[in-house]
Amino acid sequence: MKLQSVLYFLLATGTVSHTDAFSISRPCSLLTNTRVVVHCCNGHHPLNAPLLSSPLSSSFASTSTCLFMESGNFEDSPTGKSRIYGNQREPTIQELSVMDDMITKLMKAKPYELPTAVSKAIRVVSSPRFFMRIAERVDVATSEVEKAQLSALASNLVTTIEAVVSTTEDKLDDRAKGVEMIVKAAAEPDSGEFLVPLSAERLDAMRAALKKIDPLDQDEGFLSTVDAWMNKSNLDGLDGMVVILQKVLQIYAGEAIKRARVELQANVGAAVSGETQSKADEIVSQEEALGPKPAAAFMDKLMGMDADLWDVEMKKEFGSEGGVTSNSLISEVQRTMEAVVLGLENGSMAQRVQAEFLKELVTRIEQME
């Protein structure tokens, strides 16, 4: 039996998570031959410092998302398998509802439509919880036809997932190379060491490396690779590398949100009002001609900078005469959140990472009020 088939058997039985599958099948030399030097802070020895937390935690006692979370939060998570918050905890009622919608759509989909649908939501569809939900639906179904359809779906999904994985191996290798390029940019050019906290120059280099990757390649495979490497780094005791990979997710989220904001909001507005895509394009052109609103421009600025500087930048902006207010910024973030949630695949890694990044920003704003 091929390695991928073994991994997906383990996934279906709940022995390992989807994240573990990627880390097993895609090892990275950076995670085995790495020297990470952690700077001492506040007179404490580095080994006693909260290495897994973002530097933001120096200003706030606890944080609300995995992109900024401390090590204790990870160890206490229900699954302990993923660094992405949405992948750690048990699904909420709303998320179960999303799962049910996906199951119903997949159940009614034609066989040739399954590979595309599965590849777009591989993270959710390949999880043991998704298969458990199908089994729960079978138990409560009153129609024999529905029970047969659900059972057939479960069987078809296993075959489809294996096919999707086998056809995307090369693509995943490319994504791993992209992540490795960004991580290498975090190393000091002279010594090749990773110095944590990262300097502004290293963060700029990481952002520049990310921008060299086609946005279409910053997909589920890319994010799953980062998540898998974070998990492996944690298991191997490379705490400083976990911080660096958190930064990769933060930079990705900021750039992706900044790039998609106007387009997503225009498309959602056009969809809600029943307008065509040409009308959505016209809305985008009109907004670009008028220029960004103060709150929108400030949010774009925040998305393009290191998250460690958010509190300083917001304090200066909120305190200046005629500057952006906290309420207007929160409204801008909430509009963006709605666009992200509506515009991205339900349950996808991209949706979870970007939503958590925006949630963190809202928390920071509220703590400054």
Coordinates of C-alpha atoms in Angstrom, one line a residue:
M1 CA 0.0 0.0 0.0
K2 CA 1.4 3.4 -0.9
L3 CA 2.4 5.9 1.8
Q4 CA -0.5 8.3 0.9
S5 CA -3.0 5.4 1.2
V6 CA -1.7 4.5 4.6
L7 CA -1.9 8.1 5.7
Y8 CA -5.5 8.4 4.6
F9 CA -6.4 5.1 6.3
L10 CA -5.0 6.6 9.5
L11 CA -6.9 9.8 8.9
A12 CA -10.2 8.0 8.4
T13 CA -9.6 6.0 11.7
G14 CA -8.5 9.1 13.6
T15 CA -5.0 7.8 14.3
V16 CA -3.4 10.9 12.8
S17 CA -4.6 14.3 11.6
H18 CA -4.4 15.7 8.1
T19 CA -1.7 18.0 9.3
D20 CA 0.4 15.0 10.5
A21 CA 0.0 13.4 7.1
F22 CA 1.7 16.3 5.4
S23 CA 4.5 16.5 8.0
I24 CA 5.2 12.8 7.6
S25 CA 5.2 12.7 3.9
R26 CA 6.9 16.1 3.4
P27 CA 9.9 16.3 5.7
C28 CA 12.0 19.5 5.6
S29 CA 15.7 19.8 6.3
L30 CA 15.1 23.2 7.9
L31 CA 13.2 21.5 10.7
T32 CA 16.0 19.0 11.4
N33 CA 19.2 21.0 10.8
T34 CA 18.3 24.4 12.2
R35 CA 20.0 26.6 14.8
V36 CA 17.5 29.1 16.3
V37 CA 19.0 31.7 18.7
V38 CA 16.5 33.3 21.0
H39 CA 17.4 36.7 22.4
C40 CA 17.1 37.2 26.1
C41 CA 14.3 39.6 27.1
N42 CA 13.7 41.5 30.3
G43 CA 16.6 39.8 32.0
H44 CA 15.1 36.3 31.7
H45 CA 16.9 33.3 30.3
P46 CA 15.5 32.5 26.8
L47 CA 14.5 29.0 28.0
N48 CA 12.2 30.6 30.5
A49 CA 10.6 33.0 28.1
P50 CA 7.3 32.3 26.4
L51 CA 8.9 31.2 23.1
L52 CA 5.8 30.0 21.4
S53 CA 4.0 33.3 21.9
S54 CA 4.1 36.2 19.5
P55 CA 6.1 39.2 20.8
L56 CA 2.7 40.8 21.1
S57 CA 2.2 38.8 24.3
S58 CA 4.8 41.1 26.0
S59 CA 2.1 43.8 25.9
F60 CA -0.9 41.6 26.6
A61 CA -1.1 38.8 29.1
S62 CA -2.9 36.4 26.9
T63 CA -3.9 36.3 23.2
S64 CA -7.0 35.1 21.4
T65 CA -5.8 33.3 18.3
C66 CA -3.3 30.6 17.4
L67 CA -1.4 33.0 15.1
F68 CA -0.4 34.7 18.3
M69 CA -1.0 31.9 20.9
E70 CA 1.3 30.8 23.7
S71 CA 2.6 27.3 24.1
G72 CA 0.3 26.4 27.0
N73 CA -2.7 27.0 24.8
F74 CA -1.5 24.6 22.2
E75 CA -0.8 21.8 24.7
D76 CA -4.3 22.2 26.2
S77 CA -6.1 22.0 22.9
P78 CA -8.5 19.1 22.4
T79 CA -6.6 17.6 19.5
G80 CA -3.1 18.8 20.0
K81 CA -2.5 18.2 16.3
S82 CA -2.6 21.6 14.7
R83 CA -1.3 25.1 15.3
I84 CA -4.4 26.6 13.6
Y85 CA -7.0 27.4 16.3
G86 CA -10.0 26.3 14.1
N87 CA -8.3 22.9 13.6
Q88 CA -7.7 22.4 17.4
R89 CA -11.0 22.7 19.0
E90 CA -14.2 20.7 18.6
P91 CA -16.5 22.1 15.9
T92 CA -19.2 24.6 17.0
I93 CA -22.9 24.2 16.1
Q94 CA -22.4 26.7 13.3
E95 CA -19.5 24.7 11.9
L96 CA -21.5 21.5 12.2
S97 CA -24.2 23.2 10.1
V98 CA -21.6 24.1 7.5
M99 CA -20.4 20.4 7.5
D100 CA -24.0 19.3 7.0
D101 CA -24.4 21.7 4.1
M102 CA -21.2 20.3 2.5
I103 CA -22.4 16.7 3.1
T104 CA -25.7 17.4 1.5
K105 CA -24.1 19.1 -1.6
L106 CA -21.5 16.4 -2.0
M107 CA -24.2 13.7 -1.6
K108 CA -26.2 15.3 -4.5
A109 CA -23.1 16.1 -6.6
K110 CA -22.3 14.0 -9.7
P111 CA -19.3 11.7 -9.4
Y112 CA -17.2 13.7 -11.8
E113 CA -17.8 16.9 -9.7
L114 CA -16.4 15.3 -6.5
P115 CA -12.6 15.8 -7.2
T116 CA -13.0 19.5 -7.6
A117 CA -15.3 19.9 -4.6
V118 CA -13.0 17.8 -2.4
S119 CA -9.8 19.6 -3.5
K120 CA -11.3 22.9 -2.5
A121 CA -12.1 21.8 1.0
I122 CA -9.6 18.9 1.5
R123 CA -8.9 20.0 5.1
V124 CA -12.5 19.6 6.2
V125 CA -13.5 16.7 4.0
S126 CA -10.5 14.5 4.9
S127 CA -10.9 15.0 8.6
P128 CA -12.1 12.2 10.8
R129 CA -14.8 14.5 12.2
F130 CA -16.3 14.9 8.8
F131 CA -16.7 11.1 8.4
M132 CA -18.1 10.9 11.9
R133 CA -20.7 13.5 10.9
I134 CA -21.7 11.4 7.9
A135 CA -22.1 8.4 10.2
E136 CA -24.2 10.5 12.6
R137 CA -26.4 11.6 9.6
V138 CA -26.8 7.9 8.7
D139 CA -28.0 7.1 12.2
V140 CA -30.7 9.8 12.3
A141 CA -31.8 9.5 8.7
T142 CA -35.4 8.2 8.3
S143 CA -35.3 7.6 4.6
E144 CA -33.5 4.4 3.4
V145 CA -32.6 6.3 0.2
E146 CA -30.8 9.0 2.2
K147 CA -29.0 6.3 4.2
A148 CA -27.8 4.7 1.0
Q149 CA -26.7 8.0 -0.4
L150 CA -24.7 8.9 2.7
S151 CA -23.1 5.5 2.8
A152 CA -22.1 5.7 -0.8
L153 CA -20.8 9.2 -0.3
A154 CA -18.4 8.0 2.5
S155 CA -17.1 5.3 0.2
N156 CA -16.7 7.7 -2.7
L157 CA -14.9 10.2 -0.6
V158 CA -12.2 7.8 0.4
T159 CA -11.5 7.0 -3.2
T160 CA -11.7 10.6 -4.3
I161 CA -9.4 11.9 -1.5
E162 CA -6.7 9.3 -2.4
A163 CA -7.0 10.4 -6.1
V164 CA -6.8 14.1 -5.2
V165 CA -3.7 13.6 -3.0
S166 CA -1.9 11.5 -5.6
T167 CA -2.5 14.1 -8.3
T168 CA -1.4 17.0 -6.2
E169 CA 1.9 15.5 -4.9
D170 CA 4.0 17.7 -7.2
K171 CA 1.9 20.7 -6.3
L172 CA 2.5 20.1 -2.6
D173 CA 6.3 19.8 -3.2
D174 CA 6.2 23.2 -4.9
R175 CA 4.3 24.6 -1.9
A176 CA 6.8 23.2 0.5
K177 CA 9.6 24.9 -1.6
G178 CA 7.7 28.2 -1.3
V179 CA 7.4 27.9 2.5
E180 CA 11.1 27.0 2.8
M181 CA 12.0 30.1 0.7
I182 CA 10.1 32.3 3.1
V183 CA 11.6 30.6 6.2
K184 CA 15.1 30.9 4.8
A185 CA 14.6 34.7 4.4
A186 CA 14.2 34.8 8.2
A187 CA 17.8 33.7 8.7
E188 CA 20.6 36.2 9.2
P189 CA 22.4 36.6 5.9
D190 CA 25.9 36.5 7.5
S191 CA 25.6 33.6 9.9
G192 CA 22.6 31.7 8.6
E193 CA 21.1 31.6 12.1
F194 CA 17.6 32.4 13.0
L195 CA 17.5 35.1 15.7
V196 CA 14.2 35.4 17.6
P197 CA 12.6 37.9 18.0
L198 CA 13.1 38.6 14.3
S199 CA 14.5 42.0 13.2
A200 CA 12.5 44.4 11.0
E201 CA 15.0 43.6 8.2
R202 CA 14.3 39.8 8.4
L203 CA 10.5 40.4 8.5
D204 CA 10.7 42.6 5.4
A205 CA 12.7 39.9 3.7
M206 CA 10.1 37.3 4.6
R207 CA 7.3 39.6 3.2
A208 CA 9.3 40.1 0.0
A209 CA 9.8 36.3 -0.3
L210 CA 6.0 35.7 0.1
K211 CA 5.2 38.3 -2.6
K212 CA 7.4 36.4 -5.0
I213 CA 5.0 33.4 -4.7
D214 CA 2.0 33.6 -7.0
P215 CA -1.2 34.3 -5.0
L216 CA -2.8 31.3 -6.6
D217 CA 0.0 29.1 -5.1
Q218 CA -0.7 30.5 -1.6
D219 CA -3.5 27.9 -1.3
E220 CA -4.6 25.1 1.1
G221 CA -1.4 23.1 0.3
F222 CA 0.7 26.1 1.2
L223 CA -1.1 26.7 4.5
S224 CA -1.2 23.0 5.4
T225 CA 2.6 22.9 4.9
V226 CA 3.1 25.8 7.3
D227 CA 0.7 24.2 9.8
A228 CA 2.5 20.8 9.5
W229 CA 5.9 22.4 10.0
M230 CA 4.7 24.2 13.1
N231 CA 3.4 21.0 14.6
K232 CA 6.7 19.2 13.8
S233 CA 8.7 22.1 15.2
N234 CA 6.7 21.9 18.4
L235 CA 7.2 18.2 18.7
D236 CA 10.9 18.5 18.1
G237 CA 11.3 21.3 20.6
L238 CA 12.2 23.9 18.0
D239 CA 10.2 26.6 19.8
G240 CA 11.9 29.5 18.0
M241 CA 11.0 28.0 14.7
V242 CA 7.3 27.9 15.8
V243 CA 7.5 31.7 16.3
I244 CA 9.0 32.1 12.8
L245 CA 6.3 30.0 11.2
Q246 CA 3.6 32.0 13.1
K247 CA 5.1 35.0 11.4
V248 CA 4.7 33.3 8.1
L249 CA 1.0 32.9 8.7
Q250 CA 0.7 36.5 10.0
I251 CA 2.4 37.9 6.9
Y252 CA 0.4 35.7 4.6
A253 CA -2.9 36.7 6.3
G254 CA -2.1 40.4 6.1
E255 CA -1.1 40.3 2.4
A256 CA -4.0 38.1 1.4
I257 CA -6.5 40.3 3.1
K258 CA -5.0 43.5 1.8
R259 CA -5.0 42.1 -1.7
A260 CA -8.5 40.8 -1.6
R261 CA -10.4 43.5 0.4
V262 CA -11.8 45.7 -2.4
E263 CA -12.4 42.9 -4.8
L264 CA -14.1 40.6 -2.3
Q265 CA -16.3 43.4 -0.9
A266 CA -17.3 44.5 -4.4
N267 CA -18.2 41.0 -5.5
V268 CA -20.2 40.3 -2.3
G269 CA -22.1 43.5 -2.8
A270 CA -22.8 42.7 -6.4
A271 CA -23.9 39.2 -5.5
V272 CA -26.2 40.4 -2.7
S273 CA -27.8 43.0 -4.9
G274 CA -28.2 40.6 -7.8
E275 CA -25.8 42.5 -10.1
T276 CA -23.5 41.0 -12.7
Q277 CA -19.8 40.5 -12.5
S278 CA -19.4 43.5 -14.9
K279 CA -21.2 45.6 -12.3
A280 CA -18.9 44.3 -9.6
D281 CA -15.9 45.4 -11.8
E282 CA -17.4 48.8 -12.2
I283 CA -17.8 49.1 -8.5
V284 CA -14.1 48.3 -8.0
S285 CA -13.1 50.9 -10.6
Q286 CA -15.3 53.6 -8.9
E287 CA -13.8 52.9 -5.5
E288 CA -10.3 53.0 -6.9
A289 CA -11.1 56.4 -8.5
L290 CA -12.4 57.9 -5.3
G291 CA -9.5 56.6 -3.3
P292 CA -9.6 54.7 0.0
K293 CA -11.5 56.1 3.0
P294 CA -9.4 57.0 6.0
A295 CA -10.3 53.8 8.0
A296 CA -9.8 51.6 4.9
A297 CA -6.4 53.2 4.2
F298 CA -5.3 52.8 7.8
M299 CA -6.4 49.2 7.8
D300 CA -4.5 48.5 4.7
K301 CA -1.5 50.0 6.4
L302 CA -2.0 47.7 9.4
M303 CA -2.3 44.6 7.1
G304 CA 1.0 45.5 5.5
M305 CA 3.1 45.9 8.7
D306 CA 4.4 43.6 11.4
A307 CA 1.6 42.8 13.8
D308 CA 3.9 43.6 16.7
L309 CA 3.6 47.3 15.7
W310 CA -0.2 47.4 15.7
D311 CA -0.7 48.7 19.2
V312 CA 1.9 51.5 18.7
E313 CA 0.5 52.5 15.3
M314 CA -3.1 52.5 16.5
K315 CA -2.3 54.5 19.7
K316 CA -0.7 57.2 17.6
E317 CA -3.6 57.2 15.0
F318 CA -6.4 57.2 17.6
G319 CA -4.8 60.0 19.6
S320 CA -4.2 62.3 16.6
E321 CA -6.6 65.1 15.8
G322 CA -8.8 64.1 12.8
G323 CA -7.3 60.6 12.9
V324 CA -9.2 57.3 12.4
T325 CA -11.4 56.4 15.4
S326 CA -11.4 52.9 17.0
N327 CA -15.1 52.5 16.1
S328 CA -14.6 53.3 12.4
L329 CA -11.6 50.9 12.3
I330 CA -13.7 48.1 13.9
S331 CA -16.5 48.7 11.4
E332 CA -13.9 48.4 8.6
V333 CA -12.6 45.2 10.1
Q334 CA -16.1 43.7 10.4
R335 CA -16.9 44.5 6.8
T336 CA -13.7 42.8 5.8
M337 CA -14.5 39.8 8.0
E338 CA -17.9 39.5 6.3
A339 CA -16.2 39.6 2.9
V340 CA -13.6 37.0 3.9
V341 CA -16.2 34.6 5.3
L342 CA -18.5 34.9 2.3
G343 CA -15.7 35.0 -0.3
L344 CA -13.6 32.1 0.8
E345 CA -14.4 28.3 0.9
N346 CA -16.2 27.4 4.1
G347 CA -14.0 25.6 6.5
S348 CA -10.8 26.2 4.4
M349 CA -7.5 26.9 6.0
A350 CA -7.4 30.3 4.2
Q351 CA -10.7 31.2 5.8
R352 CA -9.6 30.2 9.2
V353 CA -6.2 31.9 9.2
Q354 CA -7.5 35.1 7.8
A355 CA -10.5 35.2 10.1
E356 CA -8.3 34.6 13.1
F357 CA -6.0 37.3 12.0
L358 CA -8.8 39.8 11.8
K359 CA -10.3 38.6 15.1
E360 CA -6.9 39.3 16.7
L361 CA -6.9 42.8 15.3
V362 CA -10.4 43.5 16.7
T363 CA -9.2 42.2 20.1
R364 CA -6.3 44.7 20.0
I365 CA -8.5 47.6 19.1
E366 CA -11.0 46.8 21.9
Q367 CA -8.2 46.6 24.4
M368 CA -7.0 50.1 23.5
E369 CA -10.5 51.7 24.0

